[in-house]
Structure formats: C-alpha cells, structure tokens
PDB file of C-alpha atoms and ligand atoms in Angstrom:
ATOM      1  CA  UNK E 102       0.000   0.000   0.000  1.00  0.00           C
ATOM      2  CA  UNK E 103       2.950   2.794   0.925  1.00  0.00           C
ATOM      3  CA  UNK E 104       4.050   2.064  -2.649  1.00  0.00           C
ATOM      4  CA  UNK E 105       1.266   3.161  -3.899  1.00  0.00           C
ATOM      5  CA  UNK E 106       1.391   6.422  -2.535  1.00  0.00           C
ATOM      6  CA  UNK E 107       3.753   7.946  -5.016  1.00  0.00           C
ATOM      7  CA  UNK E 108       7.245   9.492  -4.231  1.00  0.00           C
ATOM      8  CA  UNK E 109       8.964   8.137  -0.865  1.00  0.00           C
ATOM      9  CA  UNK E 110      11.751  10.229   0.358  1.00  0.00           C
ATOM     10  CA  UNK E 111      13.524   6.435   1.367  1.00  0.00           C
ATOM     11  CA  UNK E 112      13.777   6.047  -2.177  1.00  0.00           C
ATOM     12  CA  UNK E 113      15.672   9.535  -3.166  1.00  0.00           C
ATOM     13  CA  UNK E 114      19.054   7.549  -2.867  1.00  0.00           C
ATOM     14  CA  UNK E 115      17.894   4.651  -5.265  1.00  0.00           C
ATOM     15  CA  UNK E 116      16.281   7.672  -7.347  1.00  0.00           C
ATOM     16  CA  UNK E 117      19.846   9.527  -7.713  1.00  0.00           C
ATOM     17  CA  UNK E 118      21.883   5.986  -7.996  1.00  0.00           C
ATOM     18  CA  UNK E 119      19.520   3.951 -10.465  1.00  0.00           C
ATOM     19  CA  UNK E 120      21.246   5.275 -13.661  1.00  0.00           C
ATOM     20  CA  UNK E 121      24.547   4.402 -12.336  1.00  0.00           C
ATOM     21  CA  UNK E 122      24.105   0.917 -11.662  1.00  0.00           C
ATOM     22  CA  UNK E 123      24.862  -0.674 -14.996  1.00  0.00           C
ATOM     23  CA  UNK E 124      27.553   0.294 -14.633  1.00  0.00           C
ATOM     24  CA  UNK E 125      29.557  -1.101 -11.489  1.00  0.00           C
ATOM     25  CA  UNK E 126      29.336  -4.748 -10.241  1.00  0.00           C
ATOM     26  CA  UNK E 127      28.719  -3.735  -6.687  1.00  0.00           C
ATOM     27  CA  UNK E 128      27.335  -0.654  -4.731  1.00  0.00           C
ATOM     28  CA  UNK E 129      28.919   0.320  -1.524  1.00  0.00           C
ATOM     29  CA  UNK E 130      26.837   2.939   0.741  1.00  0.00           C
ATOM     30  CA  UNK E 131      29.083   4.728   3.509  1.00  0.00           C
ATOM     31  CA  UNK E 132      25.906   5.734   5.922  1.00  0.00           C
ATOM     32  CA  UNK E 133      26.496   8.736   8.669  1.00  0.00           C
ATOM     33  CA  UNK E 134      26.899   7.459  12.189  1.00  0.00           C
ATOM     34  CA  UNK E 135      23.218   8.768  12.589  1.00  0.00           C
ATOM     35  CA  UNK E 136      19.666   7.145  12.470  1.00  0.00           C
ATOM     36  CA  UNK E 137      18.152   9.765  10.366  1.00  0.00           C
ATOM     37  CA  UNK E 138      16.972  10.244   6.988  1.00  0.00           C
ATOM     38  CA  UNK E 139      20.137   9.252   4.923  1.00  0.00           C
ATOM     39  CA  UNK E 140      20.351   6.168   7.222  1.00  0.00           C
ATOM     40  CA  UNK E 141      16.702   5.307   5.858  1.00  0.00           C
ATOM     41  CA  UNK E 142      17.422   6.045   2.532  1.00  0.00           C
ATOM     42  CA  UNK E 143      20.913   4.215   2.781  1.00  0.00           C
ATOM     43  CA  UNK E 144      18.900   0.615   3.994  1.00  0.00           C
ATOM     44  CA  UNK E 145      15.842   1.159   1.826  1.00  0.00           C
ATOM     45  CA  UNK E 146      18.451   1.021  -1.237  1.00  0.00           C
ATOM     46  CA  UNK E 147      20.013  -2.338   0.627  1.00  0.00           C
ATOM     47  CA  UNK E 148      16.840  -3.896   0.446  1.00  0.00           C
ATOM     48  CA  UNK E 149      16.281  -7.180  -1.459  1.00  0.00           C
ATOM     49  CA  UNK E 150      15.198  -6.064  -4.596  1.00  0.00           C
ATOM     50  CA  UNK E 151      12.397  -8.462  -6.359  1.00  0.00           C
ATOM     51  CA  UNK E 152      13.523 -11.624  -7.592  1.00  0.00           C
ATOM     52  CA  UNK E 153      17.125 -11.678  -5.770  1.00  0.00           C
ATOM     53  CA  UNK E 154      18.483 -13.660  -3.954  1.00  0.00           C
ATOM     54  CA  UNK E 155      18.764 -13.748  -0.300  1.00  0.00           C
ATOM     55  CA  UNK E 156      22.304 -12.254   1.080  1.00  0.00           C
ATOM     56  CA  UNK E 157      22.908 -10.560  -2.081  1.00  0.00           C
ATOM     57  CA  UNK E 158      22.067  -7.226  -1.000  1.00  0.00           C
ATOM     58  CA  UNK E 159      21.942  -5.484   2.929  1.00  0.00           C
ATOM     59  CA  UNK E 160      24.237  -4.151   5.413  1.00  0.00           C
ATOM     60  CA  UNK E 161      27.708  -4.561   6.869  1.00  0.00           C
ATOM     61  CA  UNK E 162      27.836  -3.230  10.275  1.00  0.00           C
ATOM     62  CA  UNK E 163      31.029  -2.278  11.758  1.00  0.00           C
ATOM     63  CA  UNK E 164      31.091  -2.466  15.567  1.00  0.00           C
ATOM     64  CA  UNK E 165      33.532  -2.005  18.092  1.00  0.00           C
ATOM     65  CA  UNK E 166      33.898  -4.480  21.163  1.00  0.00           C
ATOM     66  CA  UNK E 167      32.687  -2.152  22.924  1.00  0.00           C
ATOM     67  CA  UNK E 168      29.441  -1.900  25.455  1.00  0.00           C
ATOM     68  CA  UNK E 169      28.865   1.176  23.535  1.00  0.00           C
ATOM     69  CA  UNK E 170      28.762   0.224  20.515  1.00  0.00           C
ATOM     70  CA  UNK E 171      26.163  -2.670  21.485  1.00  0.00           C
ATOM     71  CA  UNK E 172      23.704  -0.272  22.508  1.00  0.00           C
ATOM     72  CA  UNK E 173      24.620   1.471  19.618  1.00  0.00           C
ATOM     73  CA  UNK E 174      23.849  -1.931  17.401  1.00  0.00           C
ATOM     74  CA  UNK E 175      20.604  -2.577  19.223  1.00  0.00           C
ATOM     75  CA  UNK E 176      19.453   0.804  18.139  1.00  0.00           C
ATOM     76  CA  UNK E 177      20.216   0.366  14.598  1.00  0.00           C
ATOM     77  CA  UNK E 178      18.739  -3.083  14.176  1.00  0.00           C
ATOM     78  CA  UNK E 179      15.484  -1.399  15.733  1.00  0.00           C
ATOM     79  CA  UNK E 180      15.525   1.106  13.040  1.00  0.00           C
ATOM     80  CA  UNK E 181      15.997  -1.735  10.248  1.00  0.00           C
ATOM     81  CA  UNK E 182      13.096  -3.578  12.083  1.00  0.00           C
ATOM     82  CA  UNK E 183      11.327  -0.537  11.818  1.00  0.00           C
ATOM     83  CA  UNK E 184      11.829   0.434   8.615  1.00  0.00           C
ATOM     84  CA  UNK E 185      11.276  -3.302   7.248  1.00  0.00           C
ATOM     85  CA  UNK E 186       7.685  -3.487   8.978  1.00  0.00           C
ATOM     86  CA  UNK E 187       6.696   0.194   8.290  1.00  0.00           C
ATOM     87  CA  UNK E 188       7.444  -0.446   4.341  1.00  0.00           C
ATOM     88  CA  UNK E 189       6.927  -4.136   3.550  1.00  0.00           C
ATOM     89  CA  UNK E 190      11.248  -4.313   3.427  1.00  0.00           C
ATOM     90  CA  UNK E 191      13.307  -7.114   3.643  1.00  0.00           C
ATOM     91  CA  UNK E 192      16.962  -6.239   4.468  1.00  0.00           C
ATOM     92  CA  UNK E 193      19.551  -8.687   4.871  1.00  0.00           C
ATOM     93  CA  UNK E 194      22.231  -8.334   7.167  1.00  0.00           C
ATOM     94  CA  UNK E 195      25.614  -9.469   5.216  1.00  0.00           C
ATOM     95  CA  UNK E 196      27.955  -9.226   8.696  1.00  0.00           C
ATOM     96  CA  UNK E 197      29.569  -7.624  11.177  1.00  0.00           C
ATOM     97  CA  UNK E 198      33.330  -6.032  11.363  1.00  0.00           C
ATOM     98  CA  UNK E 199      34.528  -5.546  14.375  1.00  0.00           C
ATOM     99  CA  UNK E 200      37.008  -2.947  14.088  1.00  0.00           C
ATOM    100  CA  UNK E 201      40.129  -1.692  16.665  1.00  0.00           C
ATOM    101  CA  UNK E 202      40.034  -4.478  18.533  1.00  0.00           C
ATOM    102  CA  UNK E 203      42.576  -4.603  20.912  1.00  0.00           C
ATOM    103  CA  UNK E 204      42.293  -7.777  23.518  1.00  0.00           C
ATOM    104  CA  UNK E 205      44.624  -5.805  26.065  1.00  0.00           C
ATOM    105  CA  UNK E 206      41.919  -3.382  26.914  1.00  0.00           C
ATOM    106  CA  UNK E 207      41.393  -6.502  29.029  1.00  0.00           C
ATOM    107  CA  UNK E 208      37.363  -8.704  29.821  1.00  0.00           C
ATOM    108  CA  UNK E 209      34.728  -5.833  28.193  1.00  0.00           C
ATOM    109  CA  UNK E 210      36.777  -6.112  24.852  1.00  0.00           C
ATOM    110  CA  UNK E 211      37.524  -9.884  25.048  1.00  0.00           C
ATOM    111  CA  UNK E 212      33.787 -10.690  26.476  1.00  0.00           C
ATOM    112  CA  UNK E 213      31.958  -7.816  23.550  1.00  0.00           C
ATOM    113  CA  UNK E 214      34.345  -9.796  20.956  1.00  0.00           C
ATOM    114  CA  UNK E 215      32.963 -12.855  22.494  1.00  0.00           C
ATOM    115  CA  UNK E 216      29.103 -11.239  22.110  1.00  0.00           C
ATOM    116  CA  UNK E 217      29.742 -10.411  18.808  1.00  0.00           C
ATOM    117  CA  UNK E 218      30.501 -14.018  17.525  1.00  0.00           C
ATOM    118  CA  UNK E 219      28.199 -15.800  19.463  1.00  0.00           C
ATOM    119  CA  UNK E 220      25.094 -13.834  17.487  1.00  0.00           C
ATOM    120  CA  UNK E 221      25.515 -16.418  14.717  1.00  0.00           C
ATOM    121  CA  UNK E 222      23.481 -14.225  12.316  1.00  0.00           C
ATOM    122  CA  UNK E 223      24.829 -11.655  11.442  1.00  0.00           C
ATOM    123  CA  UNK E 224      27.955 -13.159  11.286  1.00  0.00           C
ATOM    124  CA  UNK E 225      31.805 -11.760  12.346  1.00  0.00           C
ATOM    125  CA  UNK E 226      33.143 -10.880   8.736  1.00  0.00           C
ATOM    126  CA  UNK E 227      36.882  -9.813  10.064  1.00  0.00           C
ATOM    127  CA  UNK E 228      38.297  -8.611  13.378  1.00  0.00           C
ATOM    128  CA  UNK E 229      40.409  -6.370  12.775  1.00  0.00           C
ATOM    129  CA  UNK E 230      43.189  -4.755  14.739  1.00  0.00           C
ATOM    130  CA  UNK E 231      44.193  -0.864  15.262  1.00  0.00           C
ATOM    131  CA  UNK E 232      46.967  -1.288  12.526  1.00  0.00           C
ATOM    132  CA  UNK E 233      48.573   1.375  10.945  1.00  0.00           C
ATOM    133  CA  UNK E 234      48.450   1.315   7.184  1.00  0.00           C
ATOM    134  CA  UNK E 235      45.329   2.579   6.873  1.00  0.00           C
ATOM    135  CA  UNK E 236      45.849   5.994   8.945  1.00  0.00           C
ATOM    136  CA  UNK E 237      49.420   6.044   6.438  1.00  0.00           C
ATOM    137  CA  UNK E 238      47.262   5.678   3.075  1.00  0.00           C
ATOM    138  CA  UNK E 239      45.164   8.518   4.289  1.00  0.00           C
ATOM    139  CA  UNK E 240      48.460  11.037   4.959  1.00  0.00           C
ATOM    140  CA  UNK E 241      49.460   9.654   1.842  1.00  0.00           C
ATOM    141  CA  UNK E 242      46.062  10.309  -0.497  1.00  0.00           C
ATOM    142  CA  UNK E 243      46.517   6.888  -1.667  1.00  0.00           C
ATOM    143  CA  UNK E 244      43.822   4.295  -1.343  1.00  0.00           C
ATOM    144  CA  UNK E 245      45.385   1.653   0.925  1.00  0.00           C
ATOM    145  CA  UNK E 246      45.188  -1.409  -1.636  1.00  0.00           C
ATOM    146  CA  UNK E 247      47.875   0.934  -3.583  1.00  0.00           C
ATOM    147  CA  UNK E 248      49.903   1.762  -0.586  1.00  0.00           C
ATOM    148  CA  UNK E 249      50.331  -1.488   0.930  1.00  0.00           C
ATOM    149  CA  UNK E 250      48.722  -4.124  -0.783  1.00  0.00           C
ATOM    150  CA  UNK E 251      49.623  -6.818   1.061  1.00  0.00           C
ATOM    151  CA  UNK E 252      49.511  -5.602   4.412  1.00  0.00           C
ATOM    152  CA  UNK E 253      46.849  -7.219   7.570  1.00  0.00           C
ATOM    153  CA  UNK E 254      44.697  -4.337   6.686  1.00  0.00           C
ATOM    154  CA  UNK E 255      44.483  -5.011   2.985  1.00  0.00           C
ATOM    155  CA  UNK E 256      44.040  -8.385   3.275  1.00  0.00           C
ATOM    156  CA  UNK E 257      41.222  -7.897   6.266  1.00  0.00           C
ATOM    157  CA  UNK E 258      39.658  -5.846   3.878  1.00  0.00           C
ATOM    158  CA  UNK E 259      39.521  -8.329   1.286  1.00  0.00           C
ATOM    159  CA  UNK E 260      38.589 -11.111   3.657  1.00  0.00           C
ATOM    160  CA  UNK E 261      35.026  -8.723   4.685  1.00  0.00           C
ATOM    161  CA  UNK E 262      34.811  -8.063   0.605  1.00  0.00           C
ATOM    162  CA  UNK E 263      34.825 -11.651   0.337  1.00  0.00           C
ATOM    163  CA  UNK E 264      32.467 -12.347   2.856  1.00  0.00           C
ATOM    164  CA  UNK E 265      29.872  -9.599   2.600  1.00  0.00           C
ATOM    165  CA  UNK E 266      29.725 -10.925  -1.237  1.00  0.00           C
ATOM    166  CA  UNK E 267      29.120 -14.397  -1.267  1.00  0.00           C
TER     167      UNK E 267
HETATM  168  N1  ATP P 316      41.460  -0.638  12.105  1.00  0.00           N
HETATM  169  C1  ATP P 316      41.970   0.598  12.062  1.00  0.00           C
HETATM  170  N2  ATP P 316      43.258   0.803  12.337  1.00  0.00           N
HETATM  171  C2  ATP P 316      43.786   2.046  12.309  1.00  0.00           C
HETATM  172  N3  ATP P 316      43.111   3.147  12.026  1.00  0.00           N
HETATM  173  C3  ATP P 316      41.807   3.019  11.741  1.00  0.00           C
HETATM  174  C4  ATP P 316      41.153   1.740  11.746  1.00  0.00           C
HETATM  175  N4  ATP P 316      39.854   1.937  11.445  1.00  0.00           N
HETATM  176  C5  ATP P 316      39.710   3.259  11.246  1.00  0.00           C
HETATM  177  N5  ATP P 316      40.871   3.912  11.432  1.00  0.00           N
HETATM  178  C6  ATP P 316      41.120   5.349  11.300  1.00  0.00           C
HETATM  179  O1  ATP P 316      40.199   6.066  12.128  1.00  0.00           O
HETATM  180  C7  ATP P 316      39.760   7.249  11.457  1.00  0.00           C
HETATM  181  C8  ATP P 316      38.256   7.259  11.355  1.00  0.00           C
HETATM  182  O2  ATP P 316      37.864   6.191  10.519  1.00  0.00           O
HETATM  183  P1  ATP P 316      36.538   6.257   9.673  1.00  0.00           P
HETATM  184  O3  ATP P 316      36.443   7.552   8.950  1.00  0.00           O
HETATM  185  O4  ATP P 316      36.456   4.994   8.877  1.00  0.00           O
HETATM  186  O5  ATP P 316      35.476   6.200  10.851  1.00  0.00           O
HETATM  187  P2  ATP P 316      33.908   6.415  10.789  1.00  0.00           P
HETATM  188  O6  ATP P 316      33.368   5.663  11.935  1.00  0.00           O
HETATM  189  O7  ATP P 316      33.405   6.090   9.419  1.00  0.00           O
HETATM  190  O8  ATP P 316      33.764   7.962  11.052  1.00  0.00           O
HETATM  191  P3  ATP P 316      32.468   8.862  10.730  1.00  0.00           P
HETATM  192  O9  ATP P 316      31.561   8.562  11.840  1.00  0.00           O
HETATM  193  O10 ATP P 316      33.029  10.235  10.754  1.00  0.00           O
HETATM  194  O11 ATP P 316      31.958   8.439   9.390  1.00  0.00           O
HETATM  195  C9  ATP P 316      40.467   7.268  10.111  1.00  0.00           C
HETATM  196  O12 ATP P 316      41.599   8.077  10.192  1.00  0.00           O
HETATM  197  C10 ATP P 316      40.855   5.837   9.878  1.00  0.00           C
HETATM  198  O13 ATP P 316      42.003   5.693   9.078  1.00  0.00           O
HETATM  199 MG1   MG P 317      32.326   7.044   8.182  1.00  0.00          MG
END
C-alpha cells in the first residue's frame, strides 16, 4: 500500500543511484553514524530487490567491542526492524566487522568480541586490529590497496569483501 502512494523520500538515494548501476558490479553505501533520513534512505536502497536472492544485498555493520557500541547496534537493528515493517522491506544483514580491537583493553573487549561471535546471524566478517596502514594511506592520499597491498589491513579488507559478497 505505501508504494502506492507515489514518491517516498527512502527512495531519493535509489532515485539519484539507479542510472549508475549498470555500470559497477557492486554498490557500496558509507551511511552517517546517525539514524536519520540518509540512514533510511541508505537501507531502503540495501533492500532485497524483487527476484534476488537472499544475502545478495543489505548491510555490513562495523562495531567495536565495545558496550557502547552494542547499545549502539541494538538501536540500529530497531531502526531496520522498523523500517522493514513500516514499508513491507526485507533487508539482509551481510555481517559484522569488528574494528580496533585490541584484547589488552582486558574482559569488556575480550567478552563484547565474544558477544559479537556468538550472534551467529549476522555473522563476524573480520576482526580487525588498530593497525597502521590505513591511517598512512590517508596522509598519503593513496587508497590503501595501492599503498600497501599486502599488508593485515588489505588483506582484512579483502577477507570482509569476500564475505559480505558471497
Ligand atoms: N582498524 C583501524 N586501524 C587504524 N586506524 C583506523 C582503523 N579503522 C579506522 N581507522 C582510522 O580512524 C579514522 C576514522 O575512521 P573512519 O572515517 O572509517 O570512521 P567512521 O566511523 O566512518 O567515522 P564517521 O563517523 O566520521 O563516518 C580514520 O583516520 C581511519 O584511518
Ligand atoms: Mg564514516
């Protein structure tokens, strides 16, 4: 029924990106680390479009191991809920990062890291560390799989490509 309503402002993204999309193999969405609008408009284009498959379009969430960043989580997935229910959605979740993790900030990292895994779906994509190659790329204005290819980073980065894409 909302479809039939005419213009949605969830769809302006899709709107602005649907003659583009011929053109690339994939789609990648960097959202604001706010619930509003954009983050509406960013998961309404993530949706599973008619006729695909499951796990071929959604989200990649990157957390911390933080207790922060759980609360954080919960309120997101409430807003994908949300969203899903208010317009007849589905959105897949394609996994979780969990980004700067460092296991010497001692039991709330190791015991969120431990959280994070044990949700089963979505799944841990990569863990990665608080490396350096990635804040170097930046001072350099490279993109990092120029600067250092084969570094953890690049290869972490390939290993959540790789997963989120299956
Ligand atoms: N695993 C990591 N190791 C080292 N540095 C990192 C790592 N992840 C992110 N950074 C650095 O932290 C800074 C912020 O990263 P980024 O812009 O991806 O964060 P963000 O959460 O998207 O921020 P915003 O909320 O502003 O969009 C950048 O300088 C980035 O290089
Ligand atoms: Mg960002």
């Amino acid at each position: 029924a909302t479809q039939k309503r005419g213009f949605q402002k969830e769809a302006a993204l899709e709107l602005a990106l649907r003659p583009l999309e011929a053109d690339y193999d994939v789609i990648i969405v960097d959202c604001p680390p706010s619930l509003g609008i954009a983050m509406d408009a960013a998961l309404y284009y993530g949706r599973r479009r008619r006729g695909e498959a499951a796990g071929r379009s959604g989200v990649v969430i990157p957390v911390l191991a933080e207790d922060s960043s759980a609360t954080a989580y919960g309120m997101l997935a409430q807003q994908i809920e949300d969203l899903c229910e208010d317009l007849s959605l589905e959105i897949d979740y394609l996994g979780l990062v969990v980004n700067l993790y460092d296991s010497r900030r001692g039991y709330v990292a190791t015991s969120s890291l431990e959280n994070w895994k044990s949700l089963g779906d979505p799944k841990v994509l990569a863990v990665i560390g608080d490396l350096k190659e990635q804040r170097e790329a930046v001072r350099k204005r490279m993109p990092l799989l120029s600067y250092a290819p084969q570094s953890d980073q690049a290869e972490a980065m390939r290993q959540v490509a790789r997963g989120a894409t299956r």
